[in-house]
mmCIF file of C-alpha atoms and ligand atoms in Angstrom:
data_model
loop_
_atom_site.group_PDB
_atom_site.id
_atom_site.type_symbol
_atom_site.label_atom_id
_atom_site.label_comp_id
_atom_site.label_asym_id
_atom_site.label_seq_id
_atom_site.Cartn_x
_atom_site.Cartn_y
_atom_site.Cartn_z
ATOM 1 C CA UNK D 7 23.465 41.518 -42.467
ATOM 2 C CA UNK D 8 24.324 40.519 -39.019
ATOM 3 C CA UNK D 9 23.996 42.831 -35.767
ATOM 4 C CA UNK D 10 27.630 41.759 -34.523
ATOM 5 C CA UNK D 11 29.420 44.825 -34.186
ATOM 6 C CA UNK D 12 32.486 42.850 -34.444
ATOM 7 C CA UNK D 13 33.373 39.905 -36.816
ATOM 8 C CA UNK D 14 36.004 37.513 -36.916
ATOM 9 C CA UNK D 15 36.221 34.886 -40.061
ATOM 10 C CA UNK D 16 38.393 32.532 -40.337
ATOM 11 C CA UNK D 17 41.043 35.146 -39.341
ATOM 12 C CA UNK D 18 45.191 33.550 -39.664
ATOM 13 C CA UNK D 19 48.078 35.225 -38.806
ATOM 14 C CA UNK D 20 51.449 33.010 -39.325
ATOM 15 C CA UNK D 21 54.729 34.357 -38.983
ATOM 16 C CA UNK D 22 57.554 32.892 -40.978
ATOM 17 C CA UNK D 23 60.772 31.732 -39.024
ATOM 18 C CA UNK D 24 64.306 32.192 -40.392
ATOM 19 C CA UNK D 25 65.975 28.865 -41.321
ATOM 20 C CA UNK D 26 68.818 29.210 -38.403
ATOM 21 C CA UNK D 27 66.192 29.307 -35.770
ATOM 22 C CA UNK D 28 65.025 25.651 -37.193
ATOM 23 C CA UNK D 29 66.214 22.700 -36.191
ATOM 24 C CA UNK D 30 67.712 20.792 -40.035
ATOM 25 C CA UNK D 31 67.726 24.566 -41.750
ATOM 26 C CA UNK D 32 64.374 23.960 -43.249
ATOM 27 C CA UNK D 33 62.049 27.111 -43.651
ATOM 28 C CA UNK D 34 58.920 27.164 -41.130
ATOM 29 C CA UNK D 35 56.339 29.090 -39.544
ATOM 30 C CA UNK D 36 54.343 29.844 -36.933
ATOM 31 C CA UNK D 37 50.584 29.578 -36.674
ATOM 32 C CA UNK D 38 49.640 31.918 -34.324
ATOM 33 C CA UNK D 39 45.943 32.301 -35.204
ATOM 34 C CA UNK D 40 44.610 29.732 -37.075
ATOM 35 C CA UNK D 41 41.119 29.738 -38.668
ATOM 36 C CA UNK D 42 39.411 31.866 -35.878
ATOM 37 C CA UNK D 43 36.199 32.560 -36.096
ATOM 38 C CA UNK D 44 33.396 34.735 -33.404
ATOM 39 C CA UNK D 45 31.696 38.086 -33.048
ATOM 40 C CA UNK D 46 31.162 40.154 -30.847
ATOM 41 C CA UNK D 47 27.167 41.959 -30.291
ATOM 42 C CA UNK D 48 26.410 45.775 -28.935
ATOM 43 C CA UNK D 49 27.302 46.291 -25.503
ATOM 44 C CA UNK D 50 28.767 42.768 -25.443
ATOM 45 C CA UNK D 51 31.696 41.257 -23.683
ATOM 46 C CA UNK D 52 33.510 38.341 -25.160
ATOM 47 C CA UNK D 53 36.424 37.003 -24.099
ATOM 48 C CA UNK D 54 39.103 35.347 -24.941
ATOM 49 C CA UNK D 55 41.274 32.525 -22.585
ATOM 50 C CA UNK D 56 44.236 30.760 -23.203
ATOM 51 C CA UNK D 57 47.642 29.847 -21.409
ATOM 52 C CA UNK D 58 50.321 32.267 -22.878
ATOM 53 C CA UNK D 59 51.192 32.118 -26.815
ATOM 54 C CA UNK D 60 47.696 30.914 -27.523
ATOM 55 C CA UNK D 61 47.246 33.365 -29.649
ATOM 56 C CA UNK D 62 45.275 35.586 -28.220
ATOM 57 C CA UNK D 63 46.864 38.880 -27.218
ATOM 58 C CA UNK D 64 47.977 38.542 -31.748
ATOM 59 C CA UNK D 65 43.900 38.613 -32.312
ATOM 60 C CA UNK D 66 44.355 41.894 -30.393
ATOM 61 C CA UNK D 67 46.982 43.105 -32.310
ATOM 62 C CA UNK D 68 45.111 41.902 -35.995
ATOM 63 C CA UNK D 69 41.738 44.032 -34.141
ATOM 64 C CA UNK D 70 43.518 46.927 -33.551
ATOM 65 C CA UNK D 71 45.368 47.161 -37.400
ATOM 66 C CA UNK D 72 48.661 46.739 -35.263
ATOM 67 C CA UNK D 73 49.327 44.216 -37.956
ATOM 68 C CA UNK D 74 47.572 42.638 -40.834
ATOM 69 C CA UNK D 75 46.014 39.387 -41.075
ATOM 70 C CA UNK D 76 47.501 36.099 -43.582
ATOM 71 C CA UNK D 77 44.014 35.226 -44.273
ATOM 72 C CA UNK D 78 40.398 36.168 -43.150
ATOM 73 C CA UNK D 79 38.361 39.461 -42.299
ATOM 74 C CA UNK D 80 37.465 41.709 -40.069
ATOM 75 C CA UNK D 81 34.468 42.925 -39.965
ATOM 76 C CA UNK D 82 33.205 46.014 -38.180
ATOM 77 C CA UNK D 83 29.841 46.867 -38.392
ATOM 78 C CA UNK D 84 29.780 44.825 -41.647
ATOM 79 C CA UNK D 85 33.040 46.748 -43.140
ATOM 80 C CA UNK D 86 36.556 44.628 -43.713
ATOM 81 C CA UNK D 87 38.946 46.697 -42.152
ATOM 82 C CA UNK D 88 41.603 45.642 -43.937
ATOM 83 C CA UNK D 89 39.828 47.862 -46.743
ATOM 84 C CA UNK D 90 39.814 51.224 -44.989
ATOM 85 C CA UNK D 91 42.015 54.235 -45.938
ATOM 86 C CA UNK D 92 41.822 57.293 -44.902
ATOM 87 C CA UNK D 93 38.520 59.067 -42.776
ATOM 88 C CA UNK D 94 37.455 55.762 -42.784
ATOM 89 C CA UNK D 95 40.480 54.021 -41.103
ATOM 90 C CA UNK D 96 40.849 57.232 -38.952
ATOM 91 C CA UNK D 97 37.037 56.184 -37.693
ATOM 92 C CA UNK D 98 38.110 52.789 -37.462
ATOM 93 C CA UNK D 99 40.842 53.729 -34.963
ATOM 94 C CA UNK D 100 38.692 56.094 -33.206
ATOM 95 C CA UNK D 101 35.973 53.439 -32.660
ATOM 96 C CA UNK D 102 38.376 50.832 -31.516
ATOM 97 C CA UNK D 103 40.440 51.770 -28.763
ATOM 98 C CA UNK D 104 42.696 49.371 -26.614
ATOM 99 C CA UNK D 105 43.980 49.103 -22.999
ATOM 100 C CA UNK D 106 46.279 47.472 -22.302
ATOM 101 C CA UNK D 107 48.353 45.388 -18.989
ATOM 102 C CA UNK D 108 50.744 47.812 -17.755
ATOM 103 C CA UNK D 109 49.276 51.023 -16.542
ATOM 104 C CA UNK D 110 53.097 52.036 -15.512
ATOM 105 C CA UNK D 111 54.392 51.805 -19.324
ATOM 106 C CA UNK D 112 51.151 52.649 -21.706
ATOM 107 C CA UNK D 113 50.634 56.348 -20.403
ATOM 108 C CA UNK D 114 53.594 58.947 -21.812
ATOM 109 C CA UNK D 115 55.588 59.819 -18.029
ATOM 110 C CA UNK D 116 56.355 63.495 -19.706
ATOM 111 C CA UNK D 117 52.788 64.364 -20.734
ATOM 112 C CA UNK D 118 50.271 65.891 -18.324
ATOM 113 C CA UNK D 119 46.448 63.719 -18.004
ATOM 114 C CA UNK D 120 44.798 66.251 -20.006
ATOM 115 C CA UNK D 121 46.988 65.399 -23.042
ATOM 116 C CA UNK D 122 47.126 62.111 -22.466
ATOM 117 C CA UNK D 123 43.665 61.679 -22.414
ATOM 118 C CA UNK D 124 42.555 65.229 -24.842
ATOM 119 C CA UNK D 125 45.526 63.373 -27.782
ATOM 120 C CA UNK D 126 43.102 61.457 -28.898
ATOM 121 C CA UNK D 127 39.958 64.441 -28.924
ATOM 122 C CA UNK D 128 43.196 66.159 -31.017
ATOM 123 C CA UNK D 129 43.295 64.002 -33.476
ATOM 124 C CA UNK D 130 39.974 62.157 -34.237
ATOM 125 C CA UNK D 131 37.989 65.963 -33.512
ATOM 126 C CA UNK D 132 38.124 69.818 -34.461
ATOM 127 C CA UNK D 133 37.408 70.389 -30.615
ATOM 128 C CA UNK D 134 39.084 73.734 -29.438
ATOM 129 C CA UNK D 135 41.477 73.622 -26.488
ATOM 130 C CA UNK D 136 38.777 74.593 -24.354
ATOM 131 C CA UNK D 137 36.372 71.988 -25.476
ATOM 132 C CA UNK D 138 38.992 69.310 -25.471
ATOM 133 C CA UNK D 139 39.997 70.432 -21.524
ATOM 134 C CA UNK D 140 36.235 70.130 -20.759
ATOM 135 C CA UNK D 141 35.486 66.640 -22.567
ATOM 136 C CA UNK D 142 38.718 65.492 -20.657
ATOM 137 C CA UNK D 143 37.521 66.645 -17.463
ATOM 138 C CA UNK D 144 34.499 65.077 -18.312
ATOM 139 C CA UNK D 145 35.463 61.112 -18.631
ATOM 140 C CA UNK D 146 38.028 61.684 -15.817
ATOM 141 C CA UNK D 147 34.552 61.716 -13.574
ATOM 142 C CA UNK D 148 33.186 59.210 -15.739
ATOM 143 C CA UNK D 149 35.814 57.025 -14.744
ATOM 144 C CA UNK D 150 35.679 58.219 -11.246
ATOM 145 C CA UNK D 151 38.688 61.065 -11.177
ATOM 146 C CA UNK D 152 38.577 64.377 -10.652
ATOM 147 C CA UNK D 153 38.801 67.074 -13.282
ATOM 148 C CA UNK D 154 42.107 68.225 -11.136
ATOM 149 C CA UNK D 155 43.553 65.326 -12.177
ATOM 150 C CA UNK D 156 44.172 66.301 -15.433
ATOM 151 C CA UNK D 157 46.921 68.807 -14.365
ATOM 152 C CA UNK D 158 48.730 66.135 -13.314
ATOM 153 C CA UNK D 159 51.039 63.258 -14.674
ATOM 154 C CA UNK D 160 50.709 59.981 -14.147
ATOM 155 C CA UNK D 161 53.483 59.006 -11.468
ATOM 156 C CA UNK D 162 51.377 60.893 -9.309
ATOM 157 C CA UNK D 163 48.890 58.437 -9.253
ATOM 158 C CA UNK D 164 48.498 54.464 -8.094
ATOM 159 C CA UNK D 165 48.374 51.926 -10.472
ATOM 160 C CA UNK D 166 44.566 51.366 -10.206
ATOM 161 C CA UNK D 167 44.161 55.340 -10.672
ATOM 162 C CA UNK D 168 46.536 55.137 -14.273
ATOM 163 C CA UNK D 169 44.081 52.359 -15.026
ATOM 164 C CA UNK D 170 41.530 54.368 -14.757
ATOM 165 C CA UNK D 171 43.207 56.944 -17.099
ATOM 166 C CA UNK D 172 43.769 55.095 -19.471
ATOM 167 C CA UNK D 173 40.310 53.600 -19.810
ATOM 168 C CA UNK D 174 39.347 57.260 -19.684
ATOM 169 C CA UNK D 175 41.440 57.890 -23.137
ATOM 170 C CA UNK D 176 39.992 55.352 -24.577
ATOM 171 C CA UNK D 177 36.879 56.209 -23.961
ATOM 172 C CA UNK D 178 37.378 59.818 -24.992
ATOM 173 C CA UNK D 179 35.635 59.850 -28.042
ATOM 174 C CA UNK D 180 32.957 57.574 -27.990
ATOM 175 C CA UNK D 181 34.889 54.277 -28.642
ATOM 176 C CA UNK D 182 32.602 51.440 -29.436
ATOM 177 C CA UNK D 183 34.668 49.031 -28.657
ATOM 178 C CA UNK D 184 37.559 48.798 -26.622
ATOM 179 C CA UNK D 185 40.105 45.639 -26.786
ATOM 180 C CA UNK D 186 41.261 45.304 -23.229
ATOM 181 C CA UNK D 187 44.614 43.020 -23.028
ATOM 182 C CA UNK D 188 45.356 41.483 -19.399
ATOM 183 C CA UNK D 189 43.966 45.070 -18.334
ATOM 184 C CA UNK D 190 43.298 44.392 -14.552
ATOM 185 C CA UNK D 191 46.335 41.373 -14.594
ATOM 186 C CA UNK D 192 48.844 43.771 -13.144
ATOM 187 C CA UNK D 193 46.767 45.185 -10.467
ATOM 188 C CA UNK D 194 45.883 44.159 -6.449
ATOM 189 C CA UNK D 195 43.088 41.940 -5.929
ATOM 190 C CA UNK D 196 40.897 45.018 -4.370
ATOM 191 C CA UNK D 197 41.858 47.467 -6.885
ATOM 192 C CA UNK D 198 41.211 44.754 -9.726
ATOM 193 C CA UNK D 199 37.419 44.287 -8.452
ATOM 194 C CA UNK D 200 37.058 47.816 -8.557
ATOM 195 C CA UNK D 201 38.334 48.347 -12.018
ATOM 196 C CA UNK D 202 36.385 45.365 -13.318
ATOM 197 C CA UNK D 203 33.389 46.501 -11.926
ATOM 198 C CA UNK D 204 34.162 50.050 -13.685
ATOM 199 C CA UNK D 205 34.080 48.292 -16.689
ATOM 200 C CA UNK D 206 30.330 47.179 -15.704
ATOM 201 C CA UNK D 207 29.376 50.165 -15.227
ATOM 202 C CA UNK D 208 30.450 52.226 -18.468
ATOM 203 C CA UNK D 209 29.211 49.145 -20.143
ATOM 204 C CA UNK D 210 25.860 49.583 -18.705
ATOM 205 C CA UNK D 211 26.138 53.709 -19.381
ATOM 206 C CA UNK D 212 27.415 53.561 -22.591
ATOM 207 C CA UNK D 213 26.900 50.415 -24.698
ATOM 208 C CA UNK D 214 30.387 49.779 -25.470
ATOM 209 C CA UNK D 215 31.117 46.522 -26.534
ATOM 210 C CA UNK D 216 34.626 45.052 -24.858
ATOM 211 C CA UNK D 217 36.758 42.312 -26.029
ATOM 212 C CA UNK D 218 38.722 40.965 -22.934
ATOM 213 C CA UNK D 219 41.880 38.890 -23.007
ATOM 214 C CA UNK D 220 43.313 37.082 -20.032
ATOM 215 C CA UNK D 221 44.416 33.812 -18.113
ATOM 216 C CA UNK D 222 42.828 35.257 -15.372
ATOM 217 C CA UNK D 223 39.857 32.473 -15.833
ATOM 218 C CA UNK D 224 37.818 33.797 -12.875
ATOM 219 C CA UNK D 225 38.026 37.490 -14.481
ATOM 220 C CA UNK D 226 37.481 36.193 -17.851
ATOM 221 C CA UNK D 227 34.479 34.513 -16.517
ATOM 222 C CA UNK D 228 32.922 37.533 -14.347
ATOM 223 C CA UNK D 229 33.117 39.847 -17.026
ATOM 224 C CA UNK D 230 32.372 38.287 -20.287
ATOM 225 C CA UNK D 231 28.584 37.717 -21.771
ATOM 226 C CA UNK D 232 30.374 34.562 -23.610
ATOM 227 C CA UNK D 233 34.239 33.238 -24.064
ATOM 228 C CA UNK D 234 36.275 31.363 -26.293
ATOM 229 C CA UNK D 235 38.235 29.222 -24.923
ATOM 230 C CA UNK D 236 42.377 29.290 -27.435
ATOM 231 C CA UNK D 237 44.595 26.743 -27.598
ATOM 232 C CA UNK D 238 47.760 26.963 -29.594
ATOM 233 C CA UNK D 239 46.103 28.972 -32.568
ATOM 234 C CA UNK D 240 42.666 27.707 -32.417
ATOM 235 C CA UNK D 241 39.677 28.105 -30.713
ATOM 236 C CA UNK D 242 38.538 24.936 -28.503
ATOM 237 C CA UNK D 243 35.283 26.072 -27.324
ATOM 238 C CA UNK D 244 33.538 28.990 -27.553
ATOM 239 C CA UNK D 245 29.948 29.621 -25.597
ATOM 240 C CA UNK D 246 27.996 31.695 -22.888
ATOM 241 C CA UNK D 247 30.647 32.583 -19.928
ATOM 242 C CA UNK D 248 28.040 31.074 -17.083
ATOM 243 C CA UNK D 249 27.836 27.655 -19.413
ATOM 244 C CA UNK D 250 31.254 27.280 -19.802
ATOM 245 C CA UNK D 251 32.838 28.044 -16.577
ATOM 246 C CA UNK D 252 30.137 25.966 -15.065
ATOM 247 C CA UNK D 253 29.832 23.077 -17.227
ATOM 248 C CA UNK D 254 32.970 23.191 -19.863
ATOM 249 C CA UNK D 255 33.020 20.350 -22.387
ATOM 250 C CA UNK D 256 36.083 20.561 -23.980
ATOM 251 C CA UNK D 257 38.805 18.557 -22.038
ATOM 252 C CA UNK D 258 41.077 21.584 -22.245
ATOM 253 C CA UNK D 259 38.425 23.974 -20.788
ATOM 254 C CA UNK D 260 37.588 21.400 -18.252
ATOM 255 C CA UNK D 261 41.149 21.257 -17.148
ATOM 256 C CA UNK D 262 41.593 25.518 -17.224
ATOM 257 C CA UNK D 263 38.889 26.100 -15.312
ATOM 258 C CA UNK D 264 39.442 22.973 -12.527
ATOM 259 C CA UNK D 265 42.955 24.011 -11.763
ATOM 260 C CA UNK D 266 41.777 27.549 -11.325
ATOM 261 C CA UNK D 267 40.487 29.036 -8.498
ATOM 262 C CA UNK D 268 36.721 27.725 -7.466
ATOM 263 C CA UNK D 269 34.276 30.479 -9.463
ATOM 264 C CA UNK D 270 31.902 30.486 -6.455
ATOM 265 C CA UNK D 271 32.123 28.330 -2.631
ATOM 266 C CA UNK D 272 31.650 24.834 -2.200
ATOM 267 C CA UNK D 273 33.148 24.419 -5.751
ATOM 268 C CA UNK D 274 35.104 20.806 -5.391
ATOM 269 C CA UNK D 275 35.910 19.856 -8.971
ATOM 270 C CA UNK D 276 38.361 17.969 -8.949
ATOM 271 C CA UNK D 277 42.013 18.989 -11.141
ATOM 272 C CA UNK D 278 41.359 16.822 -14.303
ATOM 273 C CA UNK D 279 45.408 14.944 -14.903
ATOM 274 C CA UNK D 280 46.875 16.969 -18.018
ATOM 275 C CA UNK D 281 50.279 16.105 -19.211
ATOM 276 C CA UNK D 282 53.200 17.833 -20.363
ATOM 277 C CA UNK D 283 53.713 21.132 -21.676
ATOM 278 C CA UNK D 284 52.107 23.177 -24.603
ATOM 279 C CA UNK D 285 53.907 21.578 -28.043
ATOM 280 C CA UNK D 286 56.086 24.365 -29.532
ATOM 281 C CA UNK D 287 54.066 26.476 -32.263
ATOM 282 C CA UNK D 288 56.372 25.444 -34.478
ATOM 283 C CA UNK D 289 55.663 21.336 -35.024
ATOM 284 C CA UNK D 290 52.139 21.607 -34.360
ATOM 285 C CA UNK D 291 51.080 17.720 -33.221
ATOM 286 C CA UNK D 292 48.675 16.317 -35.890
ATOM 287 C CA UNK D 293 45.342 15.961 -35.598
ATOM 288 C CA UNK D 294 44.034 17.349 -32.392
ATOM 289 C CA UNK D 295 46.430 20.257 -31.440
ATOM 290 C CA UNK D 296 45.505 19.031 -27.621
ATOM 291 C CA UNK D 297 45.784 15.224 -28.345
ATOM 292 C CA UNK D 298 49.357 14.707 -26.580
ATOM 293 C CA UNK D 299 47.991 15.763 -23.118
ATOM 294 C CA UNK D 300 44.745 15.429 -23.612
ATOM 295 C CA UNK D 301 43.788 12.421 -20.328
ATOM 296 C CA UNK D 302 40.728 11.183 -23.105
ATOM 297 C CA UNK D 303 42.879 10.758 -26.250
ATOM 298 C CA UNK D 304 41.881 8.086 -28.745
ATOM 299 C CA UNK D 305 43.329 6.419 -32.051
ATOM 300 C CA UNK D 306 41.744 8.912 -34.099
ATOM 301 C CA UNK D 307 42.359 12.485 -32.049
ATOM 302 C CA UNK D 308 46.321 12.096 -33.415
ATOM 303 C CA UNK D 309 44.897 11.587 -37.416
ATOM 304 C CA UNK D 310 42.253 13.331 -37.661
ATOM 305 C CA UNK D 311 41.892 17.471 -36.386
ATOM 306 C CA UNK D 312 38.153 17.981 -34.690
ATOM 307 C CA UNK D 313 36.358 21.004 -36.192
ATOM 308 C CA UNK D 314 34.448 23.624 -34.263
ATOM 309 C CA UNK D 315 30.799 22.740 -34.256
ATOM 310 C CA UNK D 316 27.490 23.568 -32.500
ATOM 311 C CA UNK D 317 26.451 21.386 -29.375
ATOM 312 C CA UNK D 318 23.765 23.477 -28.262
ATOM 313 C CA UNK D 319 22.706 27.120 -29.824
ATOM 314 C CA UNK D 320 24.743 28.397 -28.070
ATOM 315 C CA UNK D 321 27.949 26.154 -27.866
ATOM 316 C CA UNK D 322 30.383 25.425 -30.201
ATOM 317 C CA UNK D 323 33.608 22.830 -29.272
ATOM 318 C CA UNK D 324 35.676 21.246 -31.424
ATOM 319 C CA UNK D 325 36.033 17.610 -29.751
ATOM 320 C CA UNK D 326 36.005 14.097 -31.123
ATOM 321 C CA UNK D 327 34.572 13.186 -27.455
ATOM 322 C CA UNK D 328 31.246 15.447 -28.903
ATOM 323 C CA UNK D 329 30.958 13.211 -31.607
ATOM 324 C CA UNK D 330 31.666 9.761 -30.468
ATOM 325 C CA UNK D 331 29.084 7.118 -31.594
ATOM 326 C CA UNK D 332 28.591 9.619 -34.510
ATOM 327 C CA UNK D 333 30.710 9.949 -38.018
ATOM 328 C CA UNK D 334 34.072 11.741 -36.938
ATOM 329 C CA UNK D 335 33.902 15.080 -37.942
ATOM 330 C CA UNK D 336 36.771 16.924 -38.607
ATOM 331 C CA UNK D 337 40.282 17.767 -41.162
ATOM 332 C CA UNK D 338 42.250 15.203 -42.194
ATOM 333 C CA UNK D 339 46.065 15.663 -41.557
ATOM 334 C CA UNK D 340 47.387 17.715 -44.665
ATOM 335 C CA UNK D 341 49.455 15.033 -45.880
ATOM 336 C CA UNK D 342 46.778 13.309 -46.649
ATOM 337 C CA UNK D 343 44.726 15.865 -48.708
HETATM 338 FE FE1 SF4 K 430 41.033 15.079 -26.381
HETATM 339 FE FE2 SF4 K 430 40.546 13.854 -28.700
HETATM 340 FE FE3 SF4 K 430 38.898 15.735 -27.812
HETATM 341 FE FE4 SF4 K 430 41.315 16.395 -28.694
HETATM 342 S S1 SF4 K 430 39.658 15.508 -29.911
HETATM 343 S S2 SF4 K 430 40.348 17.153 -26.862
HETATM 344 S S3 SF4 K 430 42.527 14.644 -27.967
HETATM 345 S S4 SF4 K 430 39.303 13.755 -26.862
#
């Protein structure tokens, strides 16, 4: 059995579309995750990049039980959550906590810190009230608070500080992993570095694992052990951070990180010329989902769809370009099946 505490197989989630919302009445849907497939080790951070509707903040979602997958599993710690009922989902949910972008709208304005952050003890424990106030007071310092804090509610603290608390109810009781959706996106540059480098540090105390979604590429980068790189439903490359951000191979990668901001000084790669916007989720182009602004496109990246494969241990892209001079490797449009 594998290590991974987290597993992802060829996880789907599609969402039908009424027939007025179509153009010609005809019934449709929309592949939001599309055959996705990584894991995620002990005390690991993976993340997950992607310009907006990727698909990745619905991989969150399918993580956290918010909604079920169309096809594919699950795993955690080698058990498919879609399985689990009762004490065993209630673990589930206890062991996978989220945080999420907007430290303004996530934490309950009427509740005091102490329940915000003891709910969860409440639920998942049969702490007393006493034992609950302590174990909150205790991952307020954790997270760098103070146990005075938890008198008071969260308007009457800065957005980095609700950050903080809500890291601190996630962490509660003993989440192993914790999904973390655009969770520093909303804050200042200063308070950002401080949160992210939180996150370090409770990784290094506490072996939690973390899976991190943003665009923020130079976040993304910093704080993930590896990435995967989405792109309309699918994952385009998926490797060590350092590897990718340094040394991308897939054209889209190449083109996310080049237009962001340098990852270190004296970085002068050049903006690599990608055309047109991201094709509507809806009429997926054939072939290669990236094909119609892809700058290296060739006769066979419309016809036939690349697959994701290994080009070192430790990379995986799914790229024609990877296997030029080499038989194509890839799906076939599914007319043609
Ligand atoms: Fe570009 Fe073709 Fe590679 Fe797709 S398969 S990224 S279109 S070169």
């Amino acid at each position: 059995m594998s290590d991974a505490l987290l597993q992802i197989e060829g996880l789907q989630k599609y969402y039908p579309v009424r027939k007025e919302r179509l153009f010609g009445g005809s019934r449709g849907q929309v592949r939001a995750v599309d055959d996705v497939s990584f894991e995620i080790g002990r005390g690991e951070t993976f993340g997950l990049v992607g310009e907006s509707g990727c698909g990745k903040t619905t991989i969150a979602k399918l993580v956290l039980r918010i909604e079920p997958p169309t096809a594919g599993r699950i795993l955690f710690e080698g058990l498919d959550v879609a399985t689990l009922r009762g004490k065993a989902l209630l673990a589930y949910r206890r062991n996978v906590q989220a945080v999420f972008q907007d430290p303004y709208g996530s934490l309950s304005p009427r509740l005091r810190v102490r329940d915000i952050v003891g709910e969860v003890l409440e639920i998942h424990t049969s702490m007393t009230r006493q034992q609950v106030t302590t174990r909150v007071h205790e991952v307020l310092e954790l997270v760098g608070m103070r146990p005075e804090h938890a008198r008071l509610f969260p308007h009457e603290f800065s957005g980095g500080q609700r950050q903080r608390i809500a890291i601190a109810r996630a962490l509660a009781a003993d989440a192993r992993l914790l999904v973390l959706d655009e969770a520093v996106s909303a804050l200042d540059v200063s308070i950002r570095a401080q949160v992210i480098t939180l996150l370090e540090e409770l990784q290094r105390e506490l072996g939690v694992s973390y899976l991190y979604i943003g665009h923020d590429l130079a976040t993304v980068a910093h704080l993930s052990h590896r990435v995967g790189v989405m792109y309309l439903g699918r994952l385009c490359e998926v490797g060590e951070s350092i590897e990718v951000s340094t040394a991308p191979q897939h054209p889209y990668t190449q083109a996310l990180f080049a237009s962001a901001l340098p990852t270190k000084p004296g970085d002068q790669r050049e903006p690599l010329a990608v055309v047109g916007e991201v094709p509507s989720a809806l009429q997926l182009p054939t072939g290669c989902r990236f094909h119609p602004r892809c700058p290296h496109a060739m006769d066979r990246c419309s016809a036939v769809e690349p697959v994701l494969q290994p080009t070192s241990t430790s990379r995986r892209v799914s790229c024609h370009l990877m296997t030029a001079g080499s038989e194509v490797v890839g799906r076939e449009p599914a007319a043609a099946r």
